[in-house]
CSV table of C-alpha atoms in Angstrom, one decimal:
chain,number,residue,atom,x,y,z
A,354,UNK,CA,0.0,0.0,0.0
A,355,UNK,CA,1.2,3.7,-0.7
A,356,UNK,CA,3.1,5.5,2.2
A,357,UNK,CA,0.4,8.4,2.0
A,358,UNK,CA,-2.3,5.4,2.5
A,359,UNK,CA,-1.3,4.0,5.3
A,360,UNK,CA,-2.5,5.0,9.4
A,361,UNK,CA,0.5,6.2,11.4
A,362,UNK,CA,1.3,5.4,14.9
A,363,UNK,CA,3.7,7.0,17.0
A,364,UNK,CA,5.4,4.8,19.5
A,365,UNK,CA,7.7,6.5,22.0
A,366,UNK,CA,10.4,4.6,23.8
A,367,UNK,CA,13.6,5.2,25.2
A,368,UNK,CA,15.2,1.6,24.8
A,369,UNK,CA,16.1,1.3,20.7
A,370,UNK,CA,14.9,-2.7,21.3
A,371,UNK,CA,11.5,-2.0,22.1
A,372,UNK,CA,10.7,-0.1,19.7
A,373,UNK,CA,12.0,-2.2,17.0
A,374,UNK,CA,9.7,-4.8,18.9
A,375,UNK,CA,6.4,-3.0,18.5
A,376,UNK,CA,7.4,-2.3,15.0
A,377,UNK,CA,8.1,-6.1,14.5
A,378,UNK,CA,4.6,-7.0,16.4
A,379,UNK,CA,2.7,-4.0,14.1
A,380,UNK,CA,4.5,-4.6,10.3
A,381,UNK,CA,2.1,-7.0,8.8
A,382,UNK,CA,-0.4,-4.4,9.1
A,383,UNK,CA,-1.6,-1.3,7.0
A,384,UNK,CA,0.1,0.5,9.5
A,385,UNK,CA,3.2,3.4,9.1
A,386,UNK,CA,5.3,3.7,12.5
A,387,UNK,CA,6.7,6.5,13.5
A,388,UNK,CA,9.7,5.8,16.2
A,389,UNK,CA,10.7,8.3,19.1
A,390,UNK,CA,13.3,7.4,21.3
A,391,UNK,CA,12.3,10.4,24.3
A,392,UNK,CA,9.6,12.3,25.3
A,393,UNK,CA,11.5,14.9,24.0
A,394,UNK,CA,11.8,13.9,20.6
A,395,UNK,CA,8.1,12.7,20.5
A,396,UNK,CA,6.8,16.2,21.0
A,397,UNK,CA,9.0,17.5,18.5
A,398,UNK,CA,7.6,15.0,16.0
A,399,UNK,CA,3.8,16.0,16.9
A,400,UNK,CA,4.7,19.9,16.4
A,401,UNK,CA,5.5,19.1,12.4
A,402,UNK,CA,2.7,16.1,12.2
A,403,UNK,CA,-0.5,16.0,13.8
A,404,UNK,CA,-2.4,13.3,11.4
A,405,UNK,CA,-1.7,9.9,14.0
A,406,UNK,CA,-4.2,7.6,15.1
A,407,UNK,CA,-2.5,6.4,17.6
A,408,UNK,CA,0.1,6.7,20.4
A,409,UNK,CA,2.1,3.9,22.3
A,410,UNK,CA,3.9,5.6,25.0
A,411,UNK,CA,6.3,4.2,27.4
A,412,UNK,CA,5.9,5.4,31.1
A,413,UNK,CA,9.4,5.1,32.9
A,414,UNK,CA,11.8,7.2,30.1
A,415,UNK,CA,14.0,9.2,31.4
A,416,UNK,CA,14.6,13.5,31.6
A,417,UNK,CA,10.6,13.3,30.7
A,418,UNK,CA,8.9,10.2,31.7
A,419,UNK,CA,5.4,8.8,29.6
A,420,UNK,CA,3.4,10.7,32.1
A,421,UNK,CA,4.3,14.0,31.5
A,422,UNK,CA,4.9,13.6,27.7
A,423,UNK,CA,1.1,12.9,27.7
A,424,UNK,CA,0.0,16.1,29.3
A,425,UNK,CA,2.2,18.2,27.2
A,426,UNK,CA,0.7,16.5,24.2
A,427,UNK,CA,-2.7,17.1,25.5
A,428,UNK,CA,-2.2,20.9,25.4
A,429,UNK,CA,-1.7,20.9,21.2
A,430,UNK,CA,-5.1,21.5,20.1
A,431,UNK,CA,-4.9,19.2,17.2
A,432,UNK,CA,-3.8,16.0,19.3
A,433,UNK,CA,-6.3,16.9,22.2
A,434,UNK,CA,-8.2,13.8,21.0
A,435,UNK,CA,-5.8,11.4,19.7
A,436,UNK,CA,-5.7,7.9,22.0
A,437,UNK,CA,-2.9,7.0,24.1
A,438,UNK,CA,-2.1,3.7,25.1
A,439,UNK,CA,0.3,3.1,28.0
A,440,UNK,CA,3.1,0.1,27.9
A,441,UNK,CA,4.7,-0.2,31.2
A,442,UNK,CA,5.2,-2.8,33.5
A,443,UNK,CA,4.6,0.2,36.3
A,444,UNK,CA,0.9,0.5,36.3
A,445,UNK,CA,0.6,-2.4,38.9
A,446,UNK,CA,-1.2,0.0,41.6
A,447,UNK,CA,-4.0,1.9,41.6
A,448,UNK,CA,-2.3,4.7,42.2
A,449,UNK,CA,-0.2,4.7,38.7
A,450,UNK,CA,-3.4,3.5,36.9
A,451,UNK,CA,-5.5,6.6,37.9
A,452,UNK,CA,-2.5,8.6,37.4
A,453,UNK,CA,-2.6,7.2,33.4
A,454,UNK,CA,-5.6,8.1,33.2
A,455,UNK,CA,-5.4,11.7,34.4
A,456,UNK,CA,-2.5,12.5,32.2
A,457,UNK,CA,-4.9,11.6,29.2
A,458,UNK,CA,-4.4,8.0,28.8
A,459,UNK,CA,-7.3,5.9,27.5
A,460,UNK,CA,-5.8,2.3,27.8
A,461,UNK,CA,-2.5,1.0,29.3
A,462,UNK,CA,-0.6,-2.2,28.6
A,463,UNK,CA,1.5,-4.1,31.1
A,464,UNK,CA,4.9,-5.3,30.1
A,465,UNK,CA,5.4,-8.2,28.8
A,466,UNK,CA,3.4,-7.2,25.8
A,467,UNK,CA,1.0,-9.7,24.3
A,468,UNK,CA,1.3,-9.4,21.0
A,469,UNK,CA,-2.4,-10.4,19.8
A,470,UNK,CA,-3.6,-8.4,22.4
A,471,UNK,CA,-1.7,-5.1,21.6
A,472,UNK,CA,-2.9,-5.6,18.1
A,473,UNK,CA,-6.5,-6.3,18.4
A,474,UNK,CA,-6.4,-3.0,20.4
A,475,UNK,CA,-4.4,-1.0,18.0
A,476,UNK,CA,-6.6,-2.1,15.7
A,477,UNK,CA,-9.8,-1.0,17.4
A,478,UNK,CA,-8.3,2.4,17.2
A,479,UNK,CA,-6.9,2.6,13.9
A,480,UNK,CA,-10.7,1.4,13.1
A,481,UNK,CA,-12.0,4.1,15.3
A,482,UNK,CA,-9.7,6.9,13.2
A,483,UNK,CA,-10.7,5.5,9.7
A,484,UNK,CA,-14.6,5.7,10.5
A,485,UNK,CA,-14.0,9.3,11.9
A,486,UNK,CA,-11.7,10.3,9.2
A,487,UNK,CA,-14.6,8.8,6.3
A,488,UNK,CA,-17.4,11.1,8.8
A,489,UNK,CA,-15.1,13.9,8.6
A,490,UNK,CA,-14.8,13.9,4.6
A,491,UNK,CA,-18.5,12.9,4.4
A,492,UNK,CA,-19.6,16.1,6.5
A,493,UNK,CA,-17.2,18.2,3.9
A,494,UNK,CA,-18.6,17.0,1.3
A,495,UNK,CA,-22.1,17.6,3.1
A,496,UNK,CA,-20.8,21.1,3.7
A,497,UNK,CA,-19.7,21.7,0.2
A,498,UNK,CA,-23.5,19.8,-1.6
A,499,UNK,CA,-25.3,22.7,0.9
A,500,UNK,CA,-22.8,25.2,0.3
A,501,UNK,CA,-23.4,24.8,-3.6
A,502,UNK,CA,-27.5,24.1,-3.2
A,503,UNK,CA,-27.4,27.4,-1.5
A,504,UNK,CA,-25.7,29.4,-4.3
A,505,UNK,CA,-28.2,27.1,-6.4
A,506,UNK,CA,-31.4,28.5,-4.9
A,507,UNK,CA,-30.4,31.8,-4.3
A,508,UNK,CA,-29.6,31.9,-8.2
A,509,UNK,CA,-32.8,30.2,-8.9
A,510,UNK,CA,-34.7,32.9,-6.5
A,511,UNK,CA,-32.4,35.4,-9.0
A,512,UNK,CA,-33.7,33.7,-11.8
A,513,UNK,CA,-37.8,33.8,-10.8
A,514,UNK,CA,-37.4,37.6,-9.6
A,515,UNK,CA,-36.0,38.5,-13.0
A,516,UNK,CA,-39.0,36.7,-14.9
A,517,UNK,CA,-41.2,38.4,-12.7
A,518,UNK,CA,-39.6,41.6,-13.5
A,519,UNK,CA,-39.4,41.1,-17.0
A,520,UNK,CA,-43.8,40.2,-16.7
A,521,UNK,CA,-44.0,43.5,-15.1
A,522,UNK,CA,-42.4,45.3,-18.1
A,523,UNK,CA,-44.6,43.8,-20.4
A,524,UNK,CA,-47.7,44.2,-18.3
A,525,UNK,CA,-46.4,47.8,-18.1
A,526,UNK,CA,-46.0,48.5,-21.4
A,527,UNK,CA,-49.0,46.6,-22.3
A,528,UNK,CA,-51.2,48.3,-19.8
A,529,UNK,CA,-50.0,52.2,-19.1
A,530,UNK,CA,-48.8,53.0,-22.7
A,531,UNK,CA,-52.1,51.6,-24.0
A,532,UNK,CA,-53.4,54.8,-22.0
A,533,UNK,CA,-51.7,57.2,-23.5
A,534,UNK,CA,-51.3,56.0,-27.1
A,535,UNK,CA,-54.9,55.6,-27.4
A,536,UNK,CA,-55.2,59.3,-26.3
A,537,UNK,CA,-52.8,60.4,-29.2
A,538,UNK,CA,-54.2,58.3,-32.0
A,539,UNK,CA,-58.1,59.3,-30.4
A,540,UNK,CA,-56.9,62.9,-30.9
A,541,UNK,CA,-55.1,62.8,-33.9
A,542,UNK,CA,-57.8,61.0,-36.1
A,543,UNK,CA,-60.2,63.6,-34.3
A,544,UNK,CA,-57.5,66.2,-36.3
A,545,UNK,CA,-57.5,64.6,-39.0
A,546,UNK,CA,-61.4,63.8,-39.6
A,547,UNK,CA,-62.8,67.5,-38.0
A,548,UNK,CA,-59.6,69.8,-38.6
A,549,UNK,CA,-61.9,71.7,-40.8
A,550,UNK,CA,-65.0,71.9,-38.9
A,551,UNK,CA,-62.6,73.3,-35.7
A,552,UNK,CA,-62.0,76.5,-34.6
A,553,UNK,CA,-58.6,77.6,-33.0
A,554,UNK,CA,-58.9,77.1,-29.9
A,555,UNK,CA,-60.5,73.6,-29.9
A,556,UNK,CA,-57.1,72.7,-32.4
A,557,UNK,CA,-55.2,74.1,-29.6
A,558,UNK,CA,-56.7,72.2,-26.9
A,559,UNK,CA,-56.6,69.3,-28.8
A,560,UNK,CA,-52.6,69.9,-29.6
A,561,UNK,CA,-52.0,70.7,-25.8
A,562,UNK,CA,-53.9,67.0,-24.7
A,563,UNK,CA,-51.5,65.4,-27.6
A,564,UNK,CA,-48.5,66.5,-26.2
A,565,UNK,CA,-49.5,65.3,-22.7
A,566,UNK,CA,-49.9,62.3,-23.6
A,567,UNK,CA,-46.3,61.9,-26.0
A,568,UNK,CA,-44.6,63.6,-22.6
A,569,UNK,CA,-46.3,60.9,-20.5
A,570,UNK,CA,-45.1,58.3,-22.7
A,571,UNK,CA,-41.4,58.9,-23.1
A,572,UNK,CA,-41.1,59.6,-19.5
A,573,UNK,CA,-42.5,55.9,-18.9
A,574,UNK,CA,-40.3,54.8,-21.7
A,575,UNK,CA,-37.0,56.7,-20.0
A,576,UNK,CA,-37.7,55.0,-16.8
A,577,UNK,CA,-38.0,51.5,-17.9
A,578,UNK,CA,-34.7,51.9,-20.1
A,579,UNK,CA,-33.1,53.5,-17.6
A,580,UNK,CA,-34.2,50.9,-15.2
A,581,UNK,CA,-33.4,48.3,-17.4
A,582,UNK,CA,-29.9,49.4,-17.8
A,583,UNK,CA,-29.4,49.3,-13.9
A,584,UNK,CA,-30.2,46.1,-13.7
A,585,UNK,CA,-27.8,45.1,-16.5
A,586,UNK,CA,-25.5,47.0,-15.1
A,587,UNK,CA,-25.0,49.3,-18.3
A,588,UNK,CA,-26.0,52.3,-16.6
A,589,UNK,CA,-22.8,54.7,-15.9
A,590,UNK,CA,-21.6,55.5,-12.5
A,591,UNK,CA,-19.3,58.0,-11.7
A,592,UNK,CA,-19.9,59.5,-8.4
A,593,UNK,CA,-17.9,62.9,-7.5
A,594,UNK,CA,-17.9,66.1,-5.0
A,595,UNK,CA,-21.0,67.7,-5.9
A,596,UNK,CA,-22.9,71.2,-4.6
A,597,UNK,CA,-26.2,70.0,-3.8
A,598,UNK,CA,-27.8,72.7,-4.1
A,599,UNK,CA,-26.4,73.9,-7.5
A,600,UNK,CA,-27.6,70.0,-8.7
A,601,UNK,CA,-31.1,70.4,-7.1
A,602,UNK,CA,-31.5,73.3,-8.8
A,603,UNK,CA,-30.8,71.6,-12.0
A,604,UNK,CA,-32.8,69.1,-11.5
A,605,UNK,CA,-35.8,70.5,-10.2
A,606,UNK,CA,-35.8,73.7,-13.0
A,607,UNK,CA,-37.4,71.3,-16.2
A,608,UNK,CA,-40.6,70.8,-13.6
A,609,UNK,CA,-41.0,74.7,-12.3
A,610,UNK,CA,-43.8,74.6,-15.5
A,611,UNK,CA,-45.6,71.5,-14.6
A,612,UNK,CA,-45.7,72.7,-10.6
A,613,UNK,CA,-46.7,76.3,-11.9
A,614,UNK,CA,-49.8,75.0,-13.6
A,615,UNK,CA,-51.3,73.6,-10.6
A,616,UNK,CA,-50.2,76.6,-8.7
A,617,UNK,CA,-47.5,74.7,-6.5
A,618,UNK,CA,-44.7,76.3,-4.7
A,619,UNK,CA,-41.2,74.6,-4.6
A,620,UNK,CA,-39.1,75.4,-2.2
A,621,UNK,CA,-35.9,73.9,-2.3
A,622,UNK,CA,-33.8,76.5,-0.5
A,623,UNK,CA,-30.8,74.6,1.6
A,624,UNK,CA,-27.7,75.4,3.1
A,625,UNK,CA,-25.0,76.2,-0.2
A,626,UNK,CA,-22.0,74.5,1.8
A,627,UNK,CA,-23.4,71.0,1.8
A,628,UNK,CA,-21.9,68.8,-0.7
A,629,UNK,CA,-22.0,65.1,-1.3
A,630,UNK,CA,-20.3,62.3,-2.9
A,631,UNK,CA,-22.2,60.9,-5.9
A,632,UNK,CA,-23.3,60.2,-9.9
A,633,UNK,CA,-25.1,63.5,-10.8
A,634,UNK,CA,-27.0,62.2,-13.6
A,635,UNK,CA,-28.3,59.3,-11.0
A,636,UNK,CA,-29.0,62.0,-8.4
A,637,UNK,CA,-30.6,64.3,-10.7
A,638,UNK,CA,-32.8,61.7,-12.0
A,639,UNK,CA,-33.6,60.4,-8.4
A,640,UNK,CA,-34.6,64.0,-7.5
A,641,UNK,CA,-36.9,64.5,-10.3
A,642,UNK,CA,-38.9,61.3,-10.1
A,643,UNK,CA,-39.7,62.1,-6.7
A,644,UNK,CA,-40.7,65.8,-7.1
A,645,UNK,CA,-42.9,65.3,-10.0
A,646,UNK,CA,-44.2,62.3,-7.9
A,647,UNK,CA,-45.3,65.2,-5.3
A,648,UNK,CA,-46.5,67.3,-7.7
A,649,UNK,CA,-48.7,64.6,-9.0
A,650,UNK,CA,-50.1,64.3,-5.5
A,651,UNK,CA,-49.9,67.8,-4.1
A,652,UNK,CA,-53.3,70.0,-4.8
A,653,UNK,CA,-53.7,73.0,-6.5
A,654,UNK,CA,-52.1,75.9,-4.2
A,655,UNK,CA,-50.1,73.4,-2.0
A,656,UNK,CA,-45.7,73.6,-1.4
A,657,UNK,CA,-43.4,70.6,-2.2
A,658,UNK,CA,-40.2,71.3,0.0
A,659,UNK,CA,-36.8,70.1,-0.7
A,660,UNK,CA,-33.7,69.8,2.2
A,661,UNK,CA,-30.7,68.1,2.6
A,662,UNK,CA,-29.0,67.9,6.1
A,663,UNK,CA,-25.9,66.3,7.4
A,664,UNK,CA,-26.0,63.1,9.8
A,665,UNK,CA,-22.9,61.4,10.4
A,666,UNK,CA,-21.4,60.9,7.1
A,667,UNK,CA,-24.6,61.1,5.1
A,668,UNK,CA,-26.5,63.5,3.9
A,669,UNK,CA,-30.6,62.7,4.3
A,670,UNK,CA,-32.2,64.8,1.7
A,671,UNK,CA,-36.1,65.5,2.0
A,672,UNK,CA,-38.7,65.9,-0.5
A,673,UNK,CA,-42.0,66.6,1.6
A,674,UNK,CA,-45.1,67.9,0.3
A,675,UNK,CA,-48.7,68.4,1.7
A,676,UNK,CA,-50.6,66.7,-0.9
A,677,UNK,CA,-53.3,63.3,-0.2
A,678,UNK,CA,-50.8,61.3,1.5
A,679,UNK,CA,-50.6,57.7,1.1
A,680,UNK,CA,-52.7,55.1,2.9
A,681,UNK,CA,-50.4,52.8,5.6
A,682,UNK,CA,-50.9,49.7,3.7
A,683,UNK,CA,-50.2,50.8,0.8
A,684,UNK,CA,-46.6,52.4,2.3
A,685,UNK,CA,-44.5,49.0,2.1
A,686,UNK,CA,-45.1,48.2,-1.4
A,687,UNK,CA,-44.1,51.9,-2.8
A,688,UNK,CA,-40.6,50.1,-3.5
A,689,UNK,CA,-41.5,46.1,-4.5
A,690,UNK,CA,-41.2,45.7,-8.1
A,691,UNK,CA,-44.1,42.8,-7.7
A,692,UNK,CA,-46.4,45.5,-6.2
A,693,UNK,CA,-45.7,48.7,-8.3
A,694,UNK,CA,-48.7,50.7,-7.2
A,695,UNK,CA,-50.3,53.0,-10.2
A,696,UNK,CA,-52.7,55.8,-8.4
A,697,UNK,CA,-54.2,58.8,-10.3
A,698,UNK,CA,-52.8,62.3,-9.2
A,699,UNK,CA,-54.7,65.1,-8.0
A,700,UNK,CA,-55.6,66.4,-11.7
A,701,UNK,CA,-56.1,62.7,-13.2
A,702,UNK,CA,-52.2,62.3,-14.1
A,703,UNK,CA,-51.1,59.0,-14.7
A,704,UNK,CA,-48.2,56.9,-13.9
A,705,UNK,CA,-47.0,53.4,-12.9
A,706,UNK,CA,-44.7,54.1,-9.9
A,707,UNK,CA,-42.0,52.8,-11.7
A,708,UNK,CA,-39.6,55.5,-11.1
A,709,UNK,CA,-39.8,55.1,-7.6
A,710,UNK,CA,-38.4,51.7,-8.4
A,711,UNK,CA,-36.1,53.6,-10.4
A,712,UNK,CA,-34.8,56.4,-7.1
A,713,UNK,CA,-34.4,52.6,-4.9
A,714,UNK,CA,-32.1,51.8,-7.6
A,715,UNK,CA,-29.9,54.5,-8.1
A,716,UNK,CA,-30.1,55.6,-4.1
A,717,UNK,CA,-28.6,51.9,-3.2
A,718,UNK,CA,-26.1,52.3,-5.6
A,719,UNK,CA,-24.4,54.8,-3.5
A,720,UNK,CA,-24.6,52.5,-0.5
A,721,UNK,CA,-27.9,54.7,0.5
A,722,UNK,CA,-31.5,53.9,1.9
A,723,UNK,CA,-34.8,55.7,1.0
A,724,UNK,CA,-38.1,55.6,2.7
A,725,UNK,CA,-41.1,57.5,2.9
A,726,UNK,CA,-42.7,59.0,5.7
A,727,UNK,CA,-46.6,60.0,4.8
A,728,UNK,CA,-50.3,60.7,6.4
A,729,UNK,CA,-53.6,60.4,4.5
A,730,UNK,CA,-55.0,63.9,3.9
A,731,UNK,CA,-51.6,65.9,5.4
A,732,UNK,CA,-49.0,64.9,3.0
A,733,UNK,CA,-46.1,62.9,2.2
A,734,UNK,CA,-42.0,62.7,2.9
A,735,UNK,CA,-39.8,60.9,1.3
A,736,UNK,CA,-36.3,60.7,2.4
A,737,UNK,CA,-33.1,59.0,1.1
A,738,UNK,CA,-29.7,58.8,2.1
A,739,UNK,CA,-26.2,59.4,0.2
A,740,UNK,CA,-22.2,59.8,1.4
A,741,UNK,CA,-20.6,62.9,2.1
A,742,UNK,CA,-16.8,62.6,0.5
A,743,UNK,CA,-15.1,60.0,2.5
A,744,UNK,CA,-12.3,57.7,1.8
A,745,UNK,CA,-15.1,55.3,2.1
A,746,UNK,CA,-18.0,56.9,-0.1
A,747,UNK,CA,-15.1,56.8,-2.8
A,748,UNK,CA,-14.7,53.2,-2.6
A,749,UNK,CA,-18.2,52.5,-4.0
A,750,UNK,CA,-16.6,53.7,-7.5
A,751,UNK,CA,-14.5,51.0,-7.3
């Protein structure tokens, strides 16, 4: 049998003729000993190897007799558990015997040795070690089949989420651009059948409703590309040092038009020194969704505010408005792609709350949280989270 096959046995002895007597007793067996002539030289064998099934100590050695070789070896971790077997013709009291046994014995042998009985009980240990060494690989490979069944069905649980996702986008597109497409070609073939029979104003009106309807569709068709290109990680992300206030303003300008028309004020005055660490375009974008999302919801007359203060090292930036609020059960699923929630805004507007979906995207990106804070009839806040410049915000971009 190869060396690397075979069980190994220590046997420690000081006199060179007992050893070579164990060794004669043990050598038809699958067995490789391992000789040590001293106490000494047995421990420094057990600090290089710790893979024996056995030990055969002798008790009366000299400098280091058997029993305190054993306690030493007891104190390696690795070898807490290995059986030791005393041969001495010494254990002939109780005294010695329990003294064995203390040191960490778990047999003893008197001298003369029997030689079938010293190898039937070698052999019930070198048994003992096989089973337990087969256990131990079986519970690796245990470890390693549940290891891998994990990664298995949290891919799987990847998997299904995606294909619900991707059912969500097509009920989305078959469902909310339905809306506004039939709006455009209802209005257009009114155009085109009556164009004639209209004055200018009705033309006008009927232009203004068109262009509501194209704006409403390429804002649902921006989010779901843009949302789309998150989740294949396509979208660019470059976070820097940016004023928040210069970028809010930015952001929020392109809807001063849309919140005028209802009559709402936006207020989105904040300290100039604040800056944080981010992707512009992705905190631009974020800022929008939600205030047109509080327009949407806000009444005619009412204020959306807009803050952003420092905690820690993050900046939590507010967009509150007092609009119709959101009802508590419906609170939770603002953010769950399975329950995208599509309400009706104060003046009829449409949407599919997908670029909420969109702001939890983007805000985790930067290592963020949002969350909304809202009553029925008093309004709504929704608040999210992104790093000021740290050495740590900056290792998100890489």
């Amino acid at each position: 049998m190869a060396e690397n096959n075979l069980v190994k046995i220590l046997m420690v002895d000081d006199l060179a003729e007992n050893l070579f007597a164990l060794d004669v007793i043990l050598s038809n067996e699958d067995y490789l000993c391992v000789k040590a002539g001293s106490g000494t030289e047995a421990l420094n064998i057990l600090h290089r190897e710790q893979d024996f099934a056995l030990i055969l100590m002798d008790v009366q050695m000299p400098t280091m007799d058997g029993f305190e070789t054993v306690e030493l070896i007891r104190q390696i971790e690795k070898l807490k558990h290995v059986p030791i077997i005393f041969l001495t013709a010494s254990m002939d009291t109780a005294v010695n015997i329990f003294k064995g046994y203390h040191a960490g014995a778990v047999d003893y042998m008197i001298k003369p040795l029997s030689p079938e009985i010293l190898k039937a009980k070698v052999a019930v240990f070198v048994d003992l070690f096989k089973k337990t060494h087969e256990l131990l690989i079986q519970y690796k490979e245990k470890e390693k089949l549940t290891t891998e069944l994990t990664i298995a069905n949290k891919e799987l649980k990847q998997l299904l989420q995606l294909n619900a996702d991707k059912n969500r986008f097509i009920s989305i597109l078959a469902h909310d651009l339905r809306s506004p497409f039939n709006n455009l070609l209802g209005l257009s073939e009114v155009l085109i059948e009556d164009i004639h029979k209209l004055n200018t104003d009705e033309i006008e009106e009927i232009a203004n409703n068109i262009n509501k309807s194209a704006k409403s569709s390429f804002k649902l068709l921006e989010n779901i590309l843009s949302w789309a290109k998150v989740q294949q990680g396509k979208f660019p992300f470059d976070p820097q040092l940016l004023s928040f206030t210069d970028n809010c303003k930015d952001a929020v300008e392109v809807l001063n038009p849309i919140a005028k028309a209802k009559n709402i004020a936006l207020d989105y005055s904040t300290a100039d020194h604040i800056n944080i660490f981010a992707d512009v375009d992705m905190l631009k974008a974020v800022l929008r969704n939600l205030v047109s999302n509080a327009i949407k919801f806000t009444n005619n007359g009412g204020t959306i505010s807009i803050t952003a203060k420092q905690i820690d090292s993050n900046i939590t930036i507010s967009v509150s408005d007092n609009g119709i609020g959101i009802a508590p059960h419906n609170l939770m699923k603002l953010f769950e792609m399975s329950e995208v929630i599509s309400t009706k805004g104060t003046a009829e507007e449409t949407g599919t709350g997908l670029g909420l979906l969109l702001c939890k995207e983007f805000v985790e990106k930067h290592g963020g949280k949002i969350w909304v804070e809202s009553e029925v009839g008093k309004g709504s806040n929704f608040k999210f989270t992104l790093p000021i410049f740290t050495e740590q915000a900056n290792d998100i971009n890489n």
